[in-house]
mmCIF file of C-alpha atoms in Angstrom:
data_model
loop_
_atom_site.group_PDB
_atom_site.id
_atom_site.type_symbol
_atom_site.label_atom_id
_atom_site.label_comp_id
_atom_site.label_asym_id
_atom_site.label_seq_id
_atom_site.Cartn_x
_atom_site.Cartn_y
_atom_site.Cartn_z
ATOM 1 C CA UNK A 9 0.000 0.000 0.000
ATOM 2 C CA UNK A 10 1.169 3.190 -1.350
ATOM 3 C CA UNK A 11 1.495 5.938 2.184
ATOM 4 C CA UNK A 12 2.425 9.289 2.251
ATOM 5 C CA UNK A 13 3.772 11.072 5.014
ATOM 6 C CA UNK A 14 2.369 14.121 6.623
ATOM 7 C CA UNK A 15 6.343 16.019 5.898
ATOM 8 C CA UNK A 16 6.188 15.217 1.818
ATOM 9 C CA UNK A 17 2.827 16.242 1.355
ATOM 10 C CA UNK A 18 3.514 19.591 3.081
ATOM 11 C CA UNK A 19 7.003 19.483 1.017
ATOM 12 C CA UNK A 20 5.014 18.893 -2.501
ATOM 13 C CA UNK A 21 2.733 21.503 -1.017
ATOM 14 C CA UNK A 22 5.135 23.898 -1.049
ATOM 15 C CA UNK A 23 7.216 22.898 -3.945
ATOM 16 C CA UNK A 24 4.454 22.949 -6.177
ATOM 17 C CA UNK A 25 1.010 24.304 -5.283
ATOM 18 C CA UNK A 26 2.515 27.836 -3.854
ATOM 19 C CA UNK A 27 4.258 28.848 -7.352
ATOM 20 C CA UNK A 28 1.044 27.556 -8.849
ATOM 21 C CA UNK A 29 -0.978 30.287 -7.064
ATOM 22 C CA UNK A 30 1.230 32.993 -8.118
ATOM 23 C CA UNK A 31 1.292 31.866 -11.819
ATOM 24 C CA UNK A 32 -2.336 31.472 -11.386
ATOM 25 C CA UNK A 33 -3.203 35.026 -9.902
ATOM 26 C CA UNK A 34 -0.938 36.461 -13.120
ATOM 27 C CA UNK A 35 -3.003 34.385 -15.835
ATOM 28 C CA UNK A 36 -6.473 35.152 -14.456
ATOM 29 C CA UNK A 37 -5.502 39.228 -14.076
ATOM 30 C CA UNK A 38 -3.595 39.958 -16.726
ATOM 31 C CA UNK A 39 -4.689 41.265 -20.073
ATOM 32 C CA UNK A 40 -5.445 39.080 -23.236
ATOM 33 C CA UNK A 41 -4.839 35.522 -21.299
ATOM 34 C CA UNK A 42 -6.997 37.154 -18.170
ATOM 35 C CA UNK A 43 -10.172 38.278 -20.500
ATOM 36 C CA UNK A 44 -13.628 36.528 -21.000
ATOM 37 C CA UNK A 45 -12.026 35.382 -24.425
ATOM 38 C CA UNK A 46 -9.723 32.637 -22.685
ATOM 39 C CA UNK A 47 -12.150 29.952 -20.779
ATOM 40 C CA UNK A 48 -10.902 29.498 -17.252
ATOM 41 C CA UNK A 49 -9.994 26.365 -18.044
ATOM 42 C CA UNK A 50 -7.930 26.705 -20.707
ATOM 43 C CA UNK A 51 -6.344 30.032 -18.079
ATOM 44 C CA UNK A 52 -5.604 26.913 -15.541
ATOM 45 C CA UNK A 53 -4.220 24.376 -17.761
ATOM 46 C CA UNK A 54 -1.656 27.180 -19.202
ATOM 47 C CA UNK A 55 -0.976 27.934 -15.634
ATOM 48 C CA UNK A 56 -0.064 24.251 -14.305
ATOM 49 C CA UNK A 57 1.849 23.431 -17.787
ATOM 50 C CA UNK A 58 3.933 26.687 -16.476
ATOM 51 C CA UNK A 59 4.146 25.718 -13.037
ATOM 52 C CA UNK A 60 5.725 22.442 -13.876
ATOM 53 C CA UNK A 61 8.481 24.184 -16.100
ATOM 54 C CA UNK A 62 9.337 26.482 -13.348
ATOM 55 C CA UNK A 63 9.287 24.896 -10.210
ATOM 56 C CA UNK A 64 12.339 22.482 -10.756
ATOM 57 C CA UNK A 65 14.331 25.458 -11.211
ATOM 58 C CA UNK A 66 12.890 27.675 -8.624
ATOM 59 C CA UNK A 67 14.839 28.596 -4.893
ATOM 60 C CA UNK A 68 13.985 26.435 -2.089
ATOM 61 C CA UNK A 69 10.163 27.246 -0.666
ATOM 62 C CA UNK A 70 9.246 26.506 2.940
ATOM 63 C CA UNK A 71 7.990 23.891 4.056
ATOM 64 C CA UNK A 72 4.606 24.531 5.960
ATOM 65 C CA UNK A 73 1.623 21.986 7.336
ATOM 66 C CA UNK A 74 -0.775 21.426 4.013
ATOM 67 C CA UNK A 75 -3.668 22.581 5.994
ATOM 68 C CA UNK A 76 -2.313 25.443 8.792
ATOM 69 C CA UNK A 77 -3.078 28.770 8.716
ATOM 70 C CA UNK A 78 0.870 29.506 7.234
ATOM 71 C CA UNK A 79 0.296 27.538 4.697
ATOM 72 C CA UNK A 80 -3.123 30.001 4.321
ATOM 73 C CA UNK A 81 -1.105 33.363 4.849
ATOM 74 C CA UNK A 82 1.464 32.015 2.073
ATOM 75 C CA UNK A 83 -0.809 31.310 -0.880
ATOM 76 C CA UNK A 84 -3.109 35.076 -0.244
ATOM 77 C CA UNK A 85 0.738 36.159 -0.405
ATOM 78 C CA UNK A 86 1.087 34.633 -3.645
ATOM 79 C CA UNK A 87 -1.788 35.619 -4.958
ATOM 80 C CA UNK A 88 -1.794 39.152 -4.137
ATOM 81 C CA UNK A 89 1.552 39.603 -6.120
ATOM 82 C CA UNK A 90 0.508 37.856 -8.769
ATOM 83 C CA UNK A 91 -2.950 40.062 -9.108
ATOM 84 C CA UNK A 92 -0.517 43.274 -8.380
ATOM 85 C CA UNK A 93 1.216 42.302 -11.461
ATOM 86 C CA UNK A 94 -1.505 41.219 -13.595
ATOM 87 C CA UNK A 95 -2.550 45.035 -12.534
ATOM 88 C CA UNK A 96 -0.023 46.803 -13.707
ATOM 89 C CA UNK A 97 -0.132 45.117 -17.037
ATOM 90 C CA UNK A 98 -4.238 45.942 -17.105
ATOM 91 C CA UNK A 99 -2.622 49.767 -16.664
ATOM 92 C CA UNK A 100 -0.892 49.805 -19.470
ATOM 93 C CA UNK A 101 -3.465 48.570 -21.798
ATOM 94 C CA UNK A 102 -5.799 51.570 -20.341
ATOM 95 C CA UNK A 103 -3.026 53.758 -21.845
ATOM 96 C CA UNK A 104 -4.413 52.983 -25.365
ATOM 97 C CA UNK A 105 -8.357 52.410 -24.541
ATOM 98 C CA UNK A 106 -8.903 55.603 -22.857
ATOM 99 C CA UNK A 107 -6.667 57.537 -25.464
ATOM 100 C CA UNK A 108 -9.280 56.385 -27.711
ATOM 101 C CA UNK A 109 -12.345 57.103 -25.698
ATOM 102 C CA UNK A 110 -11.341 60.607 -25.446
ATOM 103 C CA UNK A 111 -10.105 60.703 -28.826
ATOM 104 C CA UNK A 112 -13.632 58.966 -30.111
ATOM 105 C CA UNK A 113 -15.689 61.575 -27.710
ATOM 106 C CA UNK A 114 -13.651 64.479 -29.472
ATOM 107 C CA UNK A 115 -14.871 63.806 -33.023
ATOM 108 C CA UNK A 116 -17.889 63.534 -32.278
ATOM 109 C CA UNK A 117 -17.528 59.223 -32.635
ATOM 110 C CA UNK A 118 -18.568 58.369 -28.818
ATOM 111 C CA UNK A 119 -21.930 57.428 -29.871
ATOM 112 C CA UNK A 120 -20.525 54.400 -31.979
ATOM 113 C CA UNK A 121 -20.179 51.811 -29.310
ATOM 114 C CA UNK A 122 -19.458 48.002 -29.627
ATOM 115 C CA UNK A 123 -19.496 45.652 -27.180
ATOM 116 C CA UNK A 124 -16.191 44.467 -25.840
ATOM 117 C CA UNK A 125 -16.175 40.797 -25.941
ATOM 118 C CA UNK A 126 -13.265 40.564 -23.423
ATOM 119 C CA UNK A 127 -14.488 42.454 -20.440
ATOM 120 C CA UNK A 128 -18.234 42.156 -21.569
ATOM 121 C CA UNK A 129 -19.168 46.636 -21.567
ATOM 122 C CA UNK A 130 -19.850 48.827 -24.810
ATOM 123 C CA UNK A 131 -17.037 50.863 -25.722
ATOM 124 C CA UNK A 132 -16.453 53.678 -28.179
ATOM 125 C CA UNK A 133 -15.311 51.361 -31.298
ATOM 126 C CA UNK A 134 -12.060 53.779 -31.242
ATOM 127 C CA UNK A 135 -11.140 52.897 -27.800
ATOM 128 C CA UNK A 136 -11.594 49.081 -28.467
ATOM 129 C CA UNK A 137 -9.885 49.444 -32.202
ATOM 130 C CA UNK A 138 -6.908 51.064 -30.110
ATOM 131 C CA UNK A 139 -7.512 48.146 -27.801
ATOM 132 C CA UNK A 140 -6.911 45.746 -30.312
ATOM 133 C CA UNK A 141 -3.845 47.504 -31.762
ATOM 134 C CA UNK A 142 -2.270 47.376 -28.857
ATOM 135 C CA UNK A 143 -2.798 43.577 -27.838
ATOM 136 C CA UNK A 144 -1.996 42.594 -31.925
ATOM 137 C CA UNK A 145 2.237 44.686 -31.327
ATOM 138 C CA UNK A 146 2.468 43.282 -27.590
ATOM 139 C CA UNK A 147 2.138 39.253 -28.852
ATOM 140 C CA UNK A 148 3.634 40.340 -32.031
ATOM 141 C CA UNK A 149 6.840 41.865 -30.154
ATOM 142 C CA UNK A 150 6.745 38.854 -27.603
ATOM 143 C CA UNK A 151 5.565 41.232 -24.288
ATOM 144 C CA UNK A 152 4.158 37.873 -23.008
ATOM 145 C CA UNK A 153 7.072 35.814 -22.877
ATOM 146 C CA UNK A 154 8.691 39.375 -21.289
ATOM 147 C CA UNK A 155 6.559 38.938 -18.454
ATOM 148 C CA UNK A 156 6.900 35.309 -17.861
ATOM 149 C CA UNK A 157 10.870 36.273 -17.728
ATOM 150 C CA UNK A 158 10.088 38.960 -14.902
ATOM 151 C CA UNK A 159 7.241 36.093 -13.417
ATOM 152 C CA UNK A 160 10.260 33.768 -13.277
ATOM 153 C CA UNK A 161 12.307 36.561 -11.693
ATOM 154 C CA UNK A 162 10.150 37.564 -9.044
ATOM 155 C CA UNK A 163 10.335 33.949 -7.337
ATOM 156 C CA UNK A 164 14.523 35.038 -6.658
ATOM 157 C CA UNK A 165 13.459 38.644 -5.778
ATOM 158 C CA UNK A 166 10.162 38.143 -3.654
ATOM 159 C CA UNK A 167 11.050 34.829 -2.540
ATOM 160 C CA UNK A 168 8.251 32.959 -1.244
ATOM 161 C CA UNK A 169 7.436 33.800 2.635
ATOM 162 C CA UNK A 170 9.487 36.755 2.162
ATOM 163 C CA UNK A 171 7.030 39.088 0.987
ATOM 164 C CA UNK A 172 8.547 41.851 3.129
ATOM 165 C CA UNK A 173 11.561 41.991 1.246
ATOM 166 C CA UNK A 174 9.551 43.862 -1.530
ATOM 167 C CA UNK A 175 7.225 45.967 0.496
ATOM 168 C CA UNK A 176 9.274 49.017 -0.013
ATOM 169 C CA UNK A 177 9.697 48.500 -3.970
ATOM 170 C CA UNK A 178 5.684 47.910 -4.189
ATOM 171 C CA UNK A 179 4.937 50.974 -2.406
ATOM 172 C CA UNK A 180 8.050 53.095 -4.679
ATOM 173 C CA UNK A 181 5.846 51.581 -8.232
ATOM 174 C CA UNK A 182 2.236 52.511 -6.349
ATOM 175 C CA UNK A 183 3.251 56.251 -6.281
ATOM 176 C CA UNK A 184 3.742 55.974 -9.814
ATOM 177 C CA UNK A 185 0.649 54.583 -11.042
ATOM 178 C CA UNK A 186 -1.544 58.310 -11.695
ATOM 179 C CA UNK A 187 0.783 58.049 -15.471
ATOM 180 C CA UNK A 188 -2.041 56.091 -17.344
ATOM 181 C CA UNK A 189 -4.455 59.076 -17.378
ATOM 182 C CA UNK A 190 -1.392 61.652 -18.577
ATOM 183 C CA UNK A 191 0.106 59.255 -20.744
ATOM 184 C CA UNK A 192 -3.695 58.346 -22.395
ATOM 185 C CA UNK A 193 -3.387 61.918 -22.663
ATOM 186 C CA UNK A 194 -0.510 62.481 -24.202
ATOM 187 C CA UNK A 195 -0.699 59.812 -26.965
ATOM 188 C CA UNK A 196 -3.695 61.715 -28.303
ATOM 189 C CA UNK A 197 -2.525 65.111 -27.735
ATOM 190 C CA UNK A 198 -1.653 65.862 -31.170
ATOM 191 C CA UNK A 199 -5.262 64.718 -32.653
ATOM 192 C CA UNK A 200 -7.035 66.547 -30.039
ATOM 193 C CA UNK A 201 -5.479 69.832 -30.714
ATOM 194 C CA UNK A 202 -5.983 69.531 -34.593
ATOM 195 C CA UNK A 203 -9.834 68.828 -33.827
ATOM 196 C CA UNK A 204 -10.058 71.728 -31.041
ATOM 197 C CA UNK A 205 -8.343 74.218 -34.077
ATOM 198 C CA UNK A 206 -11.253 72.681 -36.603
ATOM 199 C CA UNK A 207 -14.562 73.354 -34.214
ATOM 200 C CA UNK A 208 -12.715 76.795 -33.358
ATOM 201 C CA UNK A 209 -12.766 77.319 -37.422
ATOM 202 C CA UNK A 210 -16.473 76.168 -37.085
ATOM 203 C CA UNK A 211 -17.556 78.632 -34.191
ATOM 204 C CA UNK A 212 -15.379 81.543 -36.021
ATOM 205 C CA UNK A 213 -17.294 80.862 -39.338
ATOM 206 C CA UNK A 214 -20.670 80.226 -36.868
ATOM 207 C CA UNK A 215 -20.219 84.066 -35.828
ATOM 208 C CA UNK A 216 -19.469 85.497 -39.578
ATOM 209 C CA UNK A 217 -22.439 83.581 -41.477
ATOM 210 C CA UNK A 218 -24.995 82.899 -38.873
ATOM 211 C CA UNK A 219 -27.365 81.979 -41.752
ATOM 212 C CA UNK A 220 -25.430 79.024 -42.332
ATOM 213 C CA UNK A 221 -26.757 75.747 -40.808
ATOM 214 C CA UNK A 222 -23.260 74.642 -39.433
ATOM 215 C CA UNK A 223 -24.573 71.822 -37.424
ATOM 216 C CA UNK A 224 -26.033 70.508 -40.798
ATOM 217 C CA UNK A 225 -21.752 70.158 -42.003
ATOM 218 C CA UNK A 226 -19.639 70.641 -38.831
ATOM 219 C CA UNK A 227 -20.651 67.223 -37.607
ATOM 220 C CA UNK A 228 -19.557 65.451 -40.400
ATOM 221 C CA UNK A 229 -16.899 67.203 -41.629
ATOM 222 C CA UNK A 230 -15.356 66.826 -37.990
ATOM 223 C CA UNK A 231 -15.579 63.315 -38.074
ATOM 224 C CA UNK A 232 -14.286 62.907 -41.119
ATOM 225 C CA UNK A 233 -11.467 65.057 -40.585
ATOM 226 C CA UNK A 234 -11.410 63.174 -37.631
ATOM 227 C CA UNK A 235 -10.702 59.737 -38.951
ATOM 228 C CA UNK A 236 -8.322 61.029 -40.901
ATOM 229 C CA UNK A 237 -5.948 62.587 -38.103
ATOM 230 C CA UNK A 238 -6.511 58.998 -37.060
ATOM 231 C CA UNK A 239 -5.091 57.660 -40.043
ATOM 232 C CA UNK A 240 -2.178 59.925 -40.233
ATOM 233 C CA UNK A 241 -1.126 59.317 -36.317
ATOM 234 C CA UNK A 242 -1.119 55.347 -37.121
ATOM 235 C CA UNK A 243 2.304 56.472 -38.505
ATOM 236 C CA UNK A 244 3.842 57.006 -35.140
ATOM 237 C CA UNK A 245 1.736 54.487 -33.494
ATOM 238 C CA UNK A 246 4.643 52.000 -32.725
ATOM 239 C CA UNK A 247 7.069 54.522 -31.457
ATOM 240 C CA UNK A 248 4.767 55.352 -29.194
ATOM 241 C CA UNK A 249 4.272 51.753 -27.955
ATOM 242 C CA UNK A 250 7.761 51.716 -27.343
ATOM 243 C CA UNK A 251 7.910 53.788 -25.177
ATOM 244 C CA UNK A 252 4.669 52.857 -22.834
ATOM 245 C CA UNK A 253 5.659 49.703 -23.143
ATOM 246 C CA UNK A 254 9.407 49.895 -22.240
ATOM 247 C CA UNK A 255 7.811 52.427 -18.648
ATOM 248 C CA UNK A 256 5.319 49.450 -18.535
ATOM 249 C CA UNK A 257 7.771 46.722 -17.933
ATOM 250 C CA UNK A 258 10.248 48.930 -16.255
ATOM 251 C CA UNK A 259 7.286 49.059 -13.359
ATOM 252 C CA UNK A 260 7.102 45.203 -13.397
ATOM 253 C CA UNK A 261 10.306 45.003 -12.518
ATOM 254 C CA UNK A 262 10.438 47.880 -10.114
ATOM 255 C CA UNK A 263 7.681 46.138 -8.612
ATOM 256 C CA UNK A 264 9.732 42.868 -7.609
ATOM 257 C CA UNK A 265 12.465 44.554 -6.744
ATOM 258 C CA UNK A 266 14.804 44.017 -10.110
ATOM 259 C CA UNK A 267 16.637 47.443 -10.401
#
């Protein structure tokens, strides 16, 4: 008859399940993997096919009773720096979706909403065209195996049961999250100053010809003029990226200490 000891499960416990939570709390918060588009199980299998390449090479965990409240206290540990990670990520996708919004409301486009399949709300169909812009470069430019790297790194910095080792780096990165609304703010800077200078021309030619119906072509013509600001900022698009992106990770890895 096949026995196990109370001391190996609590040592498989620890080898194996605590990673697992931390993996776990990345896959279900992050963007793309963490969405209504990826079934939960599907989220789980990709998290325990990841926990078993990682935990043979991982530092030594301690070894805690299966059931005791350590063994409790260790996996919400796990899982809250997995979800703070996951969060951060979520962050810098806002960069892009709320750039769009208030690009969309602008131009007069915020009544064309769509539903987002992966967080289940209507959007303006700018904001969720932005959103899928930005999720098409980040798998095309291999952001997701970047942040399995700094997932893999935060098991040496923010070993596990020694959470406090990281406290002060965590709080240094939370003081630093108010960027997303600037930054959606500065990505569509340029597009929202061209459209301000075209209703300006609209109100100045409002005052000269009040006989003209401007409502009848200003809407329109904005939105059309709109779009096509749009289409001439795509050409920067990817520099732009770069550079959320590269602030993006740099947090991640602020956030688990890796200077």
């Amino acid at each position: 008859m096949f026995a196990l000891s109370d001391a190996q499960i609590s040592a498989w416990v620890g080898q194996f399940l605590l990673p697992l939570f931390r993996i776990a709390a990345l896959l279900m918060s992050m963007p793309i993997i963490g969405t209504q588009l990826v079934p939960m199980r599907i989220r789980l299998y990709l998290a325990l096919a990841i926990a078993v390449v990682l935990v043979p090479g991982l530092p030594a965990v301690p070894v805690v009773e299966a059931l005791s409240g350590q063994a409790l206290i260790l996996i919400a540990e796990q899982i809250l720096i997995g979800v703070m990670l996951g969060f951060v990520l979520q962050l810098f996708f806002q960069v892009f979706i709320v750039s769009g919004q208030m690009l969309a409301m602008q131009m007069g486009l915020g009544f064309a909403s769509m539903v987002d399949p992966a967080n289940g709300v209507s959007v303006p169909v700018l904001g969720q065209f932005f959103n899928m812009l930005v999720i098409l470069l980040f798998l095309a430019m291999n952001g997701h195996l970047v942040v399995l790297e700094i997932l893999t790194e935060s098991f040496v910095t923010l070993p596990i049961g020694g959470w406090l080792v990281g406290t002060n780096h965590f709080w240094e990165v939370a003081g630093k999250l108010g960027w997303v609304l600037g930054a959606g703010l500065l990505l569509v800077l340029p597009a929202i100053t061209a459209l301000l200078v075209i209703n300006l021309a609209f109100g100045l030619m409002t005052r000269a010809a009040p006989q003209l119906n401007i409502f009848s072509i200003g809407f329109p013509l904005t939105l059309v003029l709109g779009l096509v600001i749009v289409w001439l900022g795509m050409a920067d698009i990817l520099a732009q990226y770069q550079v959320f992106v590269s602030e993006a990770l740099a947090m991640l890895r602020e956030l688990i200490g890796v200077r």
